[in-house]
Coordinates of C-alpha atoms in Angstrom, one line a residue:
M1 CA 33.1 -9.5 -9.2
P2 CA 32.7 -10.4 -12.9
P3 CA 29.3 -11.5 -14.1
R4 CA 28.7 -15.1 -14.6
R5 CA 28.3 -16.3 -18.2
T6 CA 26.2 -19.4 -17.5
P7 CA 23.0 -19.9 -15.5
G8 CA 24.8 -21.9 -12.8
R9 CA 24.4 -25.3 -11.2
L10 CA 21.7 -27.1 -9.3
R11 CA 22.3 -24.9 -6.2
D12 CA 21.3 -21.9 -8.3
L13 CA 17.9 -23.6 -8.8
L14 CA 17.3 -24.2 -5.1
P15 CA 16.1 -20.7 -4.4
G16 CA 13.7 -21.0 -7.3
L17 CA 12.3 -24.2 -5.9
A18 CA 11.9 -22.8 -2.5
A19 CA 10.2 -19.7 -4.0
L20 CA 7.7 -21.8 -5.9
L21 CA 6.9 -23.7 -2.6
L22 CA 6.3 -20.4 -0.8
I23 CA 4.2 -19.0 -3.6
G24 CA 2.2 -22.2 -4.0
T25 CA 1.5 -22.5 -0.3
S26 CA 0.4 -18.9 0.1
V27 CA -1.8 -18.9 -3.0
W28 CA -3.5 -22.1 -1.9
R29 CA -4.2 -20.6 1.5
L30 CA -5.4 -17.2 0.1
E31 CA -7.7 -18.9 -2.4
A32 CA -9.0 -21.4 0.3
A33 CA -10.3 -18.4 2.2
R34 CA -12.9 -17.8 -0.5
D35 CA -14.4 -21.3 -0.2
G36 CA -18.0 -21.2 1.0
V37 CA -18.3 -17.5 0.1
A38 CA -20.2 -16.4 -3.0
I39 CA -18.3 -13.4 -4.4
E40 CA -19.9 -11.3 -7.1
A41 CA -18.5 -8.2 -8.8
L42 CA -21.0 -5.5 -9.7
T43 CA -21.0 -2.0 -11.1
L44 CA -23.3 0.5 -9.5
G45 CA -23.4 3.3 -11.9
E46 CA -19.7 3.9 -12.4
T47 CA -18.8 2.5 -9.0
P48 CA -17.0 -1.0 -8.8
V49 CA -18.7 -3.0 -6.1
T50 CA -18.0 -6.5 -4.8
V51 CA -20.5 -8.5 -2.7
F52 CA -19.4 -11.3 -0.4
R53 CA -22.3 -13.5 0.6
P54 CA -22.3 -16.3 3.3
A55 CA -22.9 -19.9 2.4
E56 CA -26.1 -20.1 4.4
P57 CA -29.3 -19.3 2.4
T58 CA -30.7 -16.9 5.0
P59 CA -28.7 -13.6 4.8
G60 CA -27.8 -11.7 7.9
P61 CA -27.2 -7.9 8.2
A62 CA -25.3 -6.1 5.5
V63 CA -21.9 -4.5 6.2
V64 CA -20.6 -1.8 3.9
I65 CA -16.8 -1.6 4.0
A66 CA -15.0 1.5 2.9
H67 CA -11.3 1.8 2.1
G68 CA -9.0 4.7 3.0
F69 CA -6.9 7.2 1.1
A70 CA -4.9 5.6 -1.7
G71 CA -6.6 2.3 -0.9
S72 CA -9.1 0.1 -2.8
Q73 CA -11.7 -2.5 -2.1
Q74 CA -9.1 -5.3 -2.3
L75 CA -7.3 -3.8 0.7
M76 CA -10.4 -4.6 2.8
Q77 CA -10.8 -8.2 1.9
S78 CA -9.8 -9.6 5.3
F79 CA -12.8 -7.8 6.9
A80 CA -15.1 -8.8 4.0
L81 CA -14.3 -12.5 4.1
T82 CA -14.4 -12.6 7.9
F83 CA -17.9 -11.1 7.9
A84 CA -19.2 -13.3 5.1
R85 CA -17.9 -16.5 6.6
N86 CA -19.7 -15.6 9.8
G87 CA -23.2 -14.9 8.3
Y88 CA -23.0 -11.3 7.2
V89 CA -23.4 -9.9 3.7
A90 CA -20.2 -7.8 3.1
V91 CA -20.1 -5.1 0.4
T92 CA -16.9 -3.4 -0.7
F93 CA -16.4 -0.7 -3.3
D94 CA -13.9 1.8 -4.8
F95 CA -14.3 5.5 -4.0
P96 CA -13.9 7.9 -7.0
G97 CA -10.2 8.5 -7.9
H98 CA -9.3 5.2 -6.3
G99 CA -8.9 1.6 -7.5
R100 CA -10.9 0.8 -10.6
H101 CA -13.3 3.7 -10.3
P102 CA -13.2 5.6 -13.6
R103 CA -14.3 8.9 -12.2
P104 CA -11.7 11.2 -10.5
M105 CA -12.0 12.4 -6.9
A106 CA -13.7 15.8 -6.6
G107 CA -11.7 18.0 -4.3
A108 CA -8.4 17.4 -2.6
G109 CA -9.8 17.0 0.9
G110 CA -11.8 19.4 3.0
E111 CA -15.5 19.6 3.3
S112 CA -16.3 19.4 -0.5
G113 CA -14.1 16.3 -0.9
S114 CA -15.7 14.6 2.2
A115 CA -19.2 15.4 1.0
G116 CA -18.5 13.7 -2.4
L117 CA -17.2 10.6 -0.7
E118 CA -20.1 10.5 1.7
A119 CA -22.5 10.7 -1.3
E120 CA -20.7 7.8 -2.9
L121 CA -21.2 5.7 0.3
D122 CA -24.8 6.7 0.5
R123 CA -25.4 5.4 -3.0
V124 CA -23.9 2.0 -2.1
A125 CA -25.5 1.6 1.4
P126 CA -29.2 1.2 0.3
V127 CA -28.2 -1.4 -2.3
A128 CA -26.2 -3.3 0.4
R129 CA -29.1 -3.1 2.8
G130 CA -31.4 -4.8 0.3
L131 CA -28.9 -7.7 -0.1
G132 CA -29.1 -8.6 3.6
D133 CA -31.9 -8.9 6.1
G134 CA -32.6 -5.1 6.1
R135 CA -30.2 -4.3 8.9
L136 CA -27.0 -2.3 8.1
A137 CA -23.6 -1.6 9.6
L138 CA -20.7 0.5 8.3
L139 CA -16.9 0.0 8.5
G140 CA -14.3 2.5 7.3
H141 CA -10.6 2.8 7.4
S142 CA -8.5 6.0 7.8
M143 CA -10.0 8.6 5.4
A144 CA -13.2 6.6 5.3
S145 CA -13.5 6.5 9.1
D146 CA -14.8 10.1 8.9
I147 CA -17.1 9.2 6.1
V148 CA -18.7 6.2 7.9
V149 CA -19.1 8.4 11.0
R150 CA -20.9 11.1 9.1
S151 CA -23.0 8.7 7.1
G152 CA -23.8 6.5 10.1
G153 CA -25.1 9.4 12.1
A154 CA -27.2 10.8 9.2
T155 CA -28.6 7.5 7.9
P156 CA -31.6 6.1 9.7
G157 CA -31.4 2.4 10.7
V158 CA -27.6 2.0 10.9
G159 CA -27.1 -0.5 13.7
A160 CA -23.3 -0.1 14.2
V161 CA -20.2 1.7 13.0
V162 CA -16.7 0.4 13.1
A163 CA -13.9 3.1 12.5
V164 CA -10.4 1.8 12.0
S165 CA -7.5 4.3 12.3
M166 CA -10.1 7.0 12.9
F167 CA -9.6 10.7 12.6
S168 CA -13.0 12.5 12.7
R169 CA -14.4 15.6 14.4
S170 CA -17.9 14.5 13.5
V171 CA -18.3 12.2 16.5
T172 CA -20.7 13.5 19.2
P173 CA -22.0 11.7 22.3
E174 CA -25.1 10.7 20.4
S175 CA -23.7 10.0 16.9
P176 CA -22.9 7.7 15.2
P177 CA -24.7 4.7 16.8
N178 CA -22.8 2.0 18.5
L179 CA -19.3 3.1 17.6
L180 CA -16.2 0.8 17.8
V181 CA -12.9 2.7 17.3
M182 CA -9.8 0.7 16.6
A183 CA -6.2 1.9 16.1
G184 CA -2.8 0.3 15.8
Q185 CA -0.4 0.4 18.7
W186 CA 2.1 2.3 16.4
E187 CA -0.4 4.9 15.2
G188 CA 0.6 7.5 17.7
P189 CA -2.1 10.2 18.2
L190 CA -4.9 8.0 16.8
R191 CA -4.8 6.0 20.0
G192 CA -5.7 9.1 21.9
E193 CA -8.5 9.8 19.4
A194 CA -10.0 6.4 20.1
L195 CA -10.2 7.1 23.9
R196 CA -11.4 10.6 23.3
V197 CA -14.7 9.5 21.6
V198 CA -15.3 6.9 24.4
G199 CA -14.8 9.7 26.9
Q200 CA -17.6 11.6 25.2
V201 CA -20.0 9.1 26.7
V202 CA -18.6 8.4 30.2
G203 CA -16.2 11.3 30.7
P204 CA -12.5 11.5 29.7
E205 CA -11.2 10.2 33.1
R206 CA -13.3 7.0 32.8
A207 CA -12.4 6.1 29.2
R208 CA -10.4 2.8 29.1
E209 CA -9.2 0.6 26.3
R210 CA -11.3 -2.5 25.7
E211 CA -14.1 -1.5 28.0
T212 CA -17.5 -1.2 26.4
V213 CA -19.6 1.7 27.7
G214 CA -23.1 2.9 26.8
D215 CA -26.1 0.8 25.7
F216 CA -26.5 -1.1 22.4
A217 CA -30.3 -0.9 22.5
A218 CA -30.1 2.9 22.9
G219 CA -27.4 3.2 20.2
T220 CA -24.9 4.7 22.6
A221 CA -22.4 1.8 22.9
R222 CA -18.7 2.8 22.5
R223 CA -15.5 0.9 22.7
A224 CA -11.8 1.7 22.0
V225 CA -9.4 -1.0 21.0
I226 CA -5.7 -0.6 20.5
I227 CA -4.4 -3.4 18.3
P228 CA -1.0 -4.5 19.4
H229 CA 2.1 -4.5 17.3
V230 CA 0.6 -3.0 14.1
E231 CA 0.7 0.3 12.2
H232 CA -1.8 1.9 9.8
I233 CA -2.0 -0.9 7.2
G234 CA -1.3 -3.7 9.6
A235 CA -4.5 -2.8 11.5
L236 CA -6.5 -4.1 8.5
Y237 CA -5.0 -7.6 8.8
A238 CA -4.6 -8.2 12.5
V239 CA -6.6 -11.1 13.9
D240 CA -7.3 -9.1 17.0
G241 CA -9.0 -6.4 15.0
L242 CA -11.0 -8.8 13.0
R243 CA -12.2 -10.5 16.1
E244 CA -13.2 -7.3 17.8
A245 CA -15.1 -6.0 14.7
L246 CA -17.0 -9.2 14.4
A247 CA -17.9 -9.4 18.1
W248 CA -19.0 -5.7 18.0
L249 CA -21.4 -6.4 15.1
D250 CA -22.7 -9.6 16.8
Q251 CA -23.5 -7.6 20.0
A252 CA -25.1 -4.7 18.0
F253 CA -27.4 -7.1 16.1
G254 CA -28.0 -9.6 18.9
R255 CA -26.5 -12.5 17.0
Q256 CA -25.5 -15.6 19.0
R257 CA -22.6 -17.7 17.8
A258 CA -22.5 -21.4 18.4
G259 CA -18.8 -22.0 17.8
P260 CA -15.6 -19.9 17.4
P261 CA -15.6 -17.4 14.6
R262 CA -13.7 -17.9 11.3
L263 CA -11.2 -15.1 11.1
E264 CA -9.5 -14.5 7.7
S265 CA -6.3 -12.6 8.4
R266 CA -4.6 -12.6 5.0
G267 CA -1.6 -10.4 5.9
P268 CA 0.9 -13.1 6.8
W269 CA 0.0 -15.1 3.6
I270 CA 0.3 -12.1 1.4
L271 CA 3.7 -11.3 2.9
L272 CA 4.7 -15.0 2.4
L273 CA 3.6 -14.8 -1.3
L274 CA 5.6 -11.6 -1.9
A275 CA 8.6 -13.1 -0.2
G276 CA 8.4 -16.1 -2.5
A277 CA 8.1 -13.8 -5.5
V278 CA 11.2 -11.8 -4.5
L279 CA 13.1 -15.0 -3.9
L280 CA 12.1 -16.3 -7.3
G281 CA 13.8 -13.2 -8.7
K282 CA 17.2 -14.7 -7.8
T283 CA 16.6 -17.6 -10.2
V284 CA 15.2 -15.2 -12.9
A285 CA 18.2 -13.0 -12.6
G286 CA 20.5 -15.9 -13.0
L287 CA 18.9 -16.6 -16.4
L288 CA 19.4 -13.1 -17.8
P289 CA 21.9 -12.4 -20.5
V290 CA 25.3 -10.8 -19.8
V291 CA 25.0 -7.1 -20.8
S292 CA 28.5 -5.9 -19.9
P293 CA 31.3 -8.5 -19.4
Q294 CA 33.3 -5.7 -17.7
P295 CA 31.1 -4.6 -14.7
A296 CA 29.9 -1.0 -15.1
G297 CA 29.1 1.7 -12.7
T298 CA 30.7 4.4 -10.6
G299 CA 31.3 2.1 -7.6
L300 CA 30.9 4.6 -4.7
R301 CA 33.6 3.8 -2.2
G302 CA 33.7 4.0 1.6
R303 CA 35.3 7.4 1.8
E304 CA 32.8 8.8 -0.7
L305 CA 29.7 7.7 1.1
W306 CA 29.2 11.3 2.4
L307 CA 28.0 12.2 -1.1
L308 CA 24.7 10.3 -0.3
A309 CA 23.8 13.2 2.0
V310 CA 23.8 15.7 -0.8
P311 CA 20.6 14.6 -2.6
M312 CA 19.1 13.7 0.8
L313 CA 19.3 17.3 1.9
L314 CA 19.1 19.3 -1.3
T315 CA 16.0 17.6 -2.8
P316 CA 13.4 18.4 -0.1
L317 CA 14.9 21.9 0.4
A318 CA 14.7 22.7 -3.3
L319 CA 11.2 21.3 -3.7
R320 CA 10.0 23.4 -0.8
V321 CA 10.2 26.4 -3.1
I322 CA 9.7 24.8 -6.6
P323 CA 6.1 24.2 -7.6
T324 CA 5.3 20.5 -7.8
H325 CA 1.5 20.6 -8.4
V326 CA 1.9 19.4 -12.0
L327 CA -0.1 16.1 -12.1
P328 CA -3.7 15.4 -11.2
V329 CA -2.8 12.9 -8.5
L330 CA -2.8 13.7 -4.8
V331 CA 0.6 13.4 -3.1
G332 CA 1.8 11.3 -6.0
D333 CA 2.7 14.5 -7.9
Y334 CA 5.1 15.5 -5.2
L335 CA 6.6 12.0 -5.1
A336 CA 7.3 12.1 -8.9
A337 CA 9.0 15.4 -8.5
H338 CA 11.0 14.1 -5.5
F339 CA 12.2 11.1 -7.5
A340 CA 13.2 13.4 -10.5
A341 CA 15.0 16.0 -8.4
Y342 CA 16.8 13.3 -6.3
G343 CA 18.0 11.6 -9.5
A344 CA 19.3 14.9 -11.0
V345 CA 21.3 15.6 -7.8
T346 CA 22.6 12.0 -7.7
A347 CA 23.7 12.4 -11.4
A348 CA 25.7 15.5 -10.4
C349 CA 27.3 13.4 -7.6
I350 CA 28.3 10.8 -10.3
L351 CA 30.0 13.6 -12.3
A352 CA 31.8 14.8 -9.2
V353 CA 33.2 11.4 -8.5
R354 CA 34.3 11.0 -12.1
R355 CA 36.3 14.3 -12.0
R356 CA 38.1 13.1 -8.8
R357 CA 38.9 9.6 -10.2
P358 CA 38.4 9.3 -13.9
A359 CA 36.9 6.0 -14.9
G360 CA 38.9 3.5 -16.9
P361 CA 38.0 2.5 -20.5
A362 CA 34.4 1.3 -20.8
G363 CA 33.9 -2.3 -21.8
P364 CA 31.6 -3.5 -24.6
V365 CA 27.9 -3.3 -23.9
S366 CA 25.3 -5.5 -25.7
L367 CA 22.2 -3.4 -26.4
A368 CA 20.3 -6.5 -27.4
A369 CA 21.1 -8.2 -24.1
L370 CA 20.2 -5.0 -22.3
A371 CA 16.8 -4.8 -24.0
T372 CA 16.2 -8.5 -23.4
G373 CA 17.2 -8.2 -19.7
V374 CA 14.9 -5.2 -19.1
A375 CA 12.0 -7.0 -20.9
A376 CA 12.4 -10.3 -19.1
L377 CA 12.8 -8.7 -15.6
S378 CA 9.7 -6.5 -16.3
L379 CA 7.6 -9.5 -17.3
Y380 CA 8.8 -11.2 -14.1
A381 CA 7.7 -8.2 -12.0
A382 CA 4.3 -8.0 -13.7
A383 CA 3.6 -11.7 -13.2
A384 CA 5.2 -12.4 -9.8
L385 CA 4.6 -9.1 -8.1
F386 CA 2.0 -6.9 -9.7
W387 CA -0.6 -9.6 -10.4
P388 CA -0.6 -11.0 -6.8
L389 CA -0.8 -7.5 -5.4
D390 CA -3.8 -6.7 -7.5
R391 CA -5.7 -9.9 -6.6
Y392 CA -4.9 -10.1 -2.9
A393 CA -3.7 -6.8 -1.6
T394 CA -4.8 -3.6 -3.4
S395 CA -5.8 -2.4 -6.9
F396 CA -2.6 -2.6 -9.0
A397 CA -4.1 -2.8 -12.5
L398 CA -3.3 -0.1 -15.1
G399 CA -6.6 1.4 -16.2
P400 CA -7.0 3.6 -19.3
S401 CA -7.2 6.7 -17.2
R402 CA -3.9 6.1 -15.6
I403 CA -1.6 5.2 -18.6
V404 CA -0.6 8.8 -19.3
L405 CA -0.1 9.4 -15.6
V406 CA 2.3 6.4 -15.3
L407 CA 4.3 7.6 -18.3
A408 CA 4.6 11.0 -16.7
M409 CA 5.7 9.4 -13.4
L410 CA 8.3 7.3 -15.3
A411 CA 10.3 10.4 -16.2
G412 CA 10.9 11.1 -12.5
T413 CA 11.3 7.5 -11.2
L414 CA 13.8 6.6 -14.0
S415 CA 15.9 9.6 -13.1
F416 CA 16.2 8.4 -9.5
S417 CA 16.6 4.6 -10.1
L418 CA 19.1 4.8 -13.0
A419 CA 21.3 7.4 -11.3
N420 CA 21.2 5.6 -7.9
E421 CA 22.0 2.2 -9.4
W422 CA 24.9 3.7 -11.4
L423 CA 26.4 5.5 -8.4
T424 CA 26.2 2.6 -6.0
R425 CA 27.1 -0.3 -8.3
G426 CA 30.5 -0.9 -9.9
P427 CA 34.0 -2.2 -9.3
G428 CA 35.2 -1.3 -5.8
A429 CA 31.8 -0.2 -4.5
S430 CA 31.3 -0.2 -0.8
R431 CA 28.8 -2.8 0.4
L432 CA 27.1 -0.1 2.4
A433 CA 26.6 2.2 -0.6
Y434 CA 23.4 0.8 -1.9
P435 CA 21.6 0.3 1.5
L436 CA 22.7 3.7 2.7
S437 CA 21.4 5.3 -0.5
Q438 CA 18.0 3.8 0.1
A439 CA 18.0 4.9 3.7
A440 CA 19.0 8.4 2.6
F441 CA 16.1 8.5 0.1
L442 CA 13.6 7.6 2.9
A443 CA 15.3 10.2 5.2
S444 CA 14.8 12.8 2.5
L445 CA 11.1 12.0 2.3
A446 CA 10.9 12.4 6.1
L447 CA 12.6 15.8 5.8
A448 CA 10.1 16.8 3.1
V449 CA 7.2 15.9 5.4
G450 CA 8.7 18.0 8.2
L451 CA 8.9 21.0 5.8
D452 CA 5.3 20.7 4.5
F453 CA 3.4 18.5 6.9
H454 CA -0.1 19.7 6.0
R455 CA 0.3 18.6 2.3
L456 CA 2.6 15.6 2.7
F457 CA 1.4 14.0 6.0
F458 CA 0.3 10.9 4.1
L459 CA 4.0 10.1 3.4
V460 CA 4.3 9.3 7.1
I461 CA 1.9 6.4 6.4
I462 CA 3.5 5.1 3.3
V463 CA 7.2 5.3 4.3
P464 CA 6.9 2.1 6.4
V465 CA 5.5 0.5 3.3
M466 CA 8.2 1.9 1.0
A467 CA 11.0 0.6 3.2
P468 CA 10.4 -3.1 2.6
V469 CA 9.7 -2.4 -1.1
L470 CA 13.1 -0.7 -1.5
M471 CA 14.7 -3.6 0.4
A472 CA 13.1 -6.1 -2.0
F473 CA 14.2 -4.2 -5.1
G474 CA 17.6 -3.9 -3.6
L475 CA 17.9 -7.7 -3.5
L476 CA 16.7 -7.9 -7.1
S477 CA 19.2 -5.2 -8.0
R478 CA 22.1 -7.1 -6.5
W479 CA 21.2 -10.3 -8.2
T480 CA 20.6 -8.7 -11.5
Y481 CA 23.9 -6.7 -11.4
D482 CA 25.9 -9.8 -10.4
R483 CA 24.5 -11.6 -13.5
T484 CA 24.4 -8.9 -16.2
G485 CA 27.2 -6.6 -15.1
S486 CA 25.1 -3.5 -15.8
P487 CA 23.3 -1.2 -13.4
L488 CA 20.9 -0.2 -16.2
V489 CA 18.8 -3.4 -16.2
A490 CA 17.6 -3.2 -12.5
G491 CA 17.6 0.6 -12.8
A492 CA 15.1 0.6 -15.7
V493 CA 12.8 -2.0 -14.1
S494 CA 12.9 -0.3 -10.7
G495 CA 11.9 3.0 -12.3
L496 CA 9.0 1.3 -14.1
A497 CA 7.9 -0.4 -10.9
F498 CA 7.9 2.8 -8.9
A499 CA 6.1 4.7 -11.6
W500 CA 3.5 2.0 -11.9
A501 CA 2.9 1.8 -8.1
I502 CA 2.5 5.5 -7.7
G503 CA 0.4 5.9 -10.8
V504 CA -2.1 3.1 -10.1
T505 CA -2.6 3.6 -6.3
F506 CA -2.6 7.3 -5.5
P507 CA -6.0 9.1 -6.0
L508 CA -6.8 10.8 -9.3
L509 CA -8.2 14.3 -8.8
A510 CA -10.7 16.1 -10.9
A511 CA -9.4 19.1 -12.8

């Protein structure tokens, strides 16, 4: 299909108008959730802290909210806003190596790493207690679930602990006080972990979901809640989880509520915002300059689709024996190497196809149009995707300590994205080539986890997040290629986006 030379007609603007409507509606709703809540950003030493205060002048108990691995305080805003709108003082912060914290994380897990994270929480907790009425609760997700369990058991005066997606061997029948454990329905073994800690109090055979056992006054209350239809990240946005957490704190602190609580589930609105941003990309792509009047690319055909299995299988097998500990970022170093190796094998597949069916004469390519297209699409990604993610979902800003890291990541991600785009786009390409290539990449990550589960288990959590991201960039790729005629535009921007995402979200490690 030859690229269009003009931006198109009114119908080409309709997706853009629909996108602006989706974006405007979701931003309005996300910002409205802040009404009546005083939000203050602080720095405690080097630690970025955000305080969410309720509208009423008399503060209630303070709740310190701790994010999980590769998370940030923005990821916990649904809990923070829910608590603040219902009379609590909520305090979020970034652990070292995460978000906007300038100091790297000490240790790559284990006891030393946990001790450092617990020390960070213990620095924030007394400050938070002083902002409320003197009573204190802790909430932690995933990695931080173990941290709040440890700190809650060791810190005098903690009234309740909420552990979301908990994995911790520090729970005993007596500690921590008044423990609520929540897990998503799709979190597998974490469901059993929730029931296990309830069984410590009443016996394993009597542990039941959504049955409170023990005594709040004695600090022995326990409850296990399985949140329906969510996974590891969805558990942070589910209305059911927000309701359970708020009700647990109310019971622990003896707070009576006159009316129904105000629950701030931001997940659907964030998804709507990102859907609008992706749809806006169709209009943006239609405005890009033509790079290659004669569509370029290998154009992988139906009978050649088997080639997609080559990088899928070879990459994780090769990296099982090749050292990948080359960057000071946990798990992200392996991802960068996986992208790079996958791209190299894909490039070899391109050469193999060319030997079997030599390409025709290449058409003219406008380097100025290529540079303009890459720049324009990058600006769109920064404004429509990166900024909303940073404000509403998780820390996505590029700090000084991560610039070199993103550039190093770029070498690997560009290898993958440029080679994959060139292989699957082009005259005669199978419609299945691109989606199957993305599925093959995800399958290769799954195989890598199977080969080295201890090191790469976190990929099990992020693959469900990567799948819709790859789908979204697949749409942008299709629209961009139809307009520009070159796979290089979308390939370059996708590589930049992947490098940025890995470089700004995965934890930085101390040398």
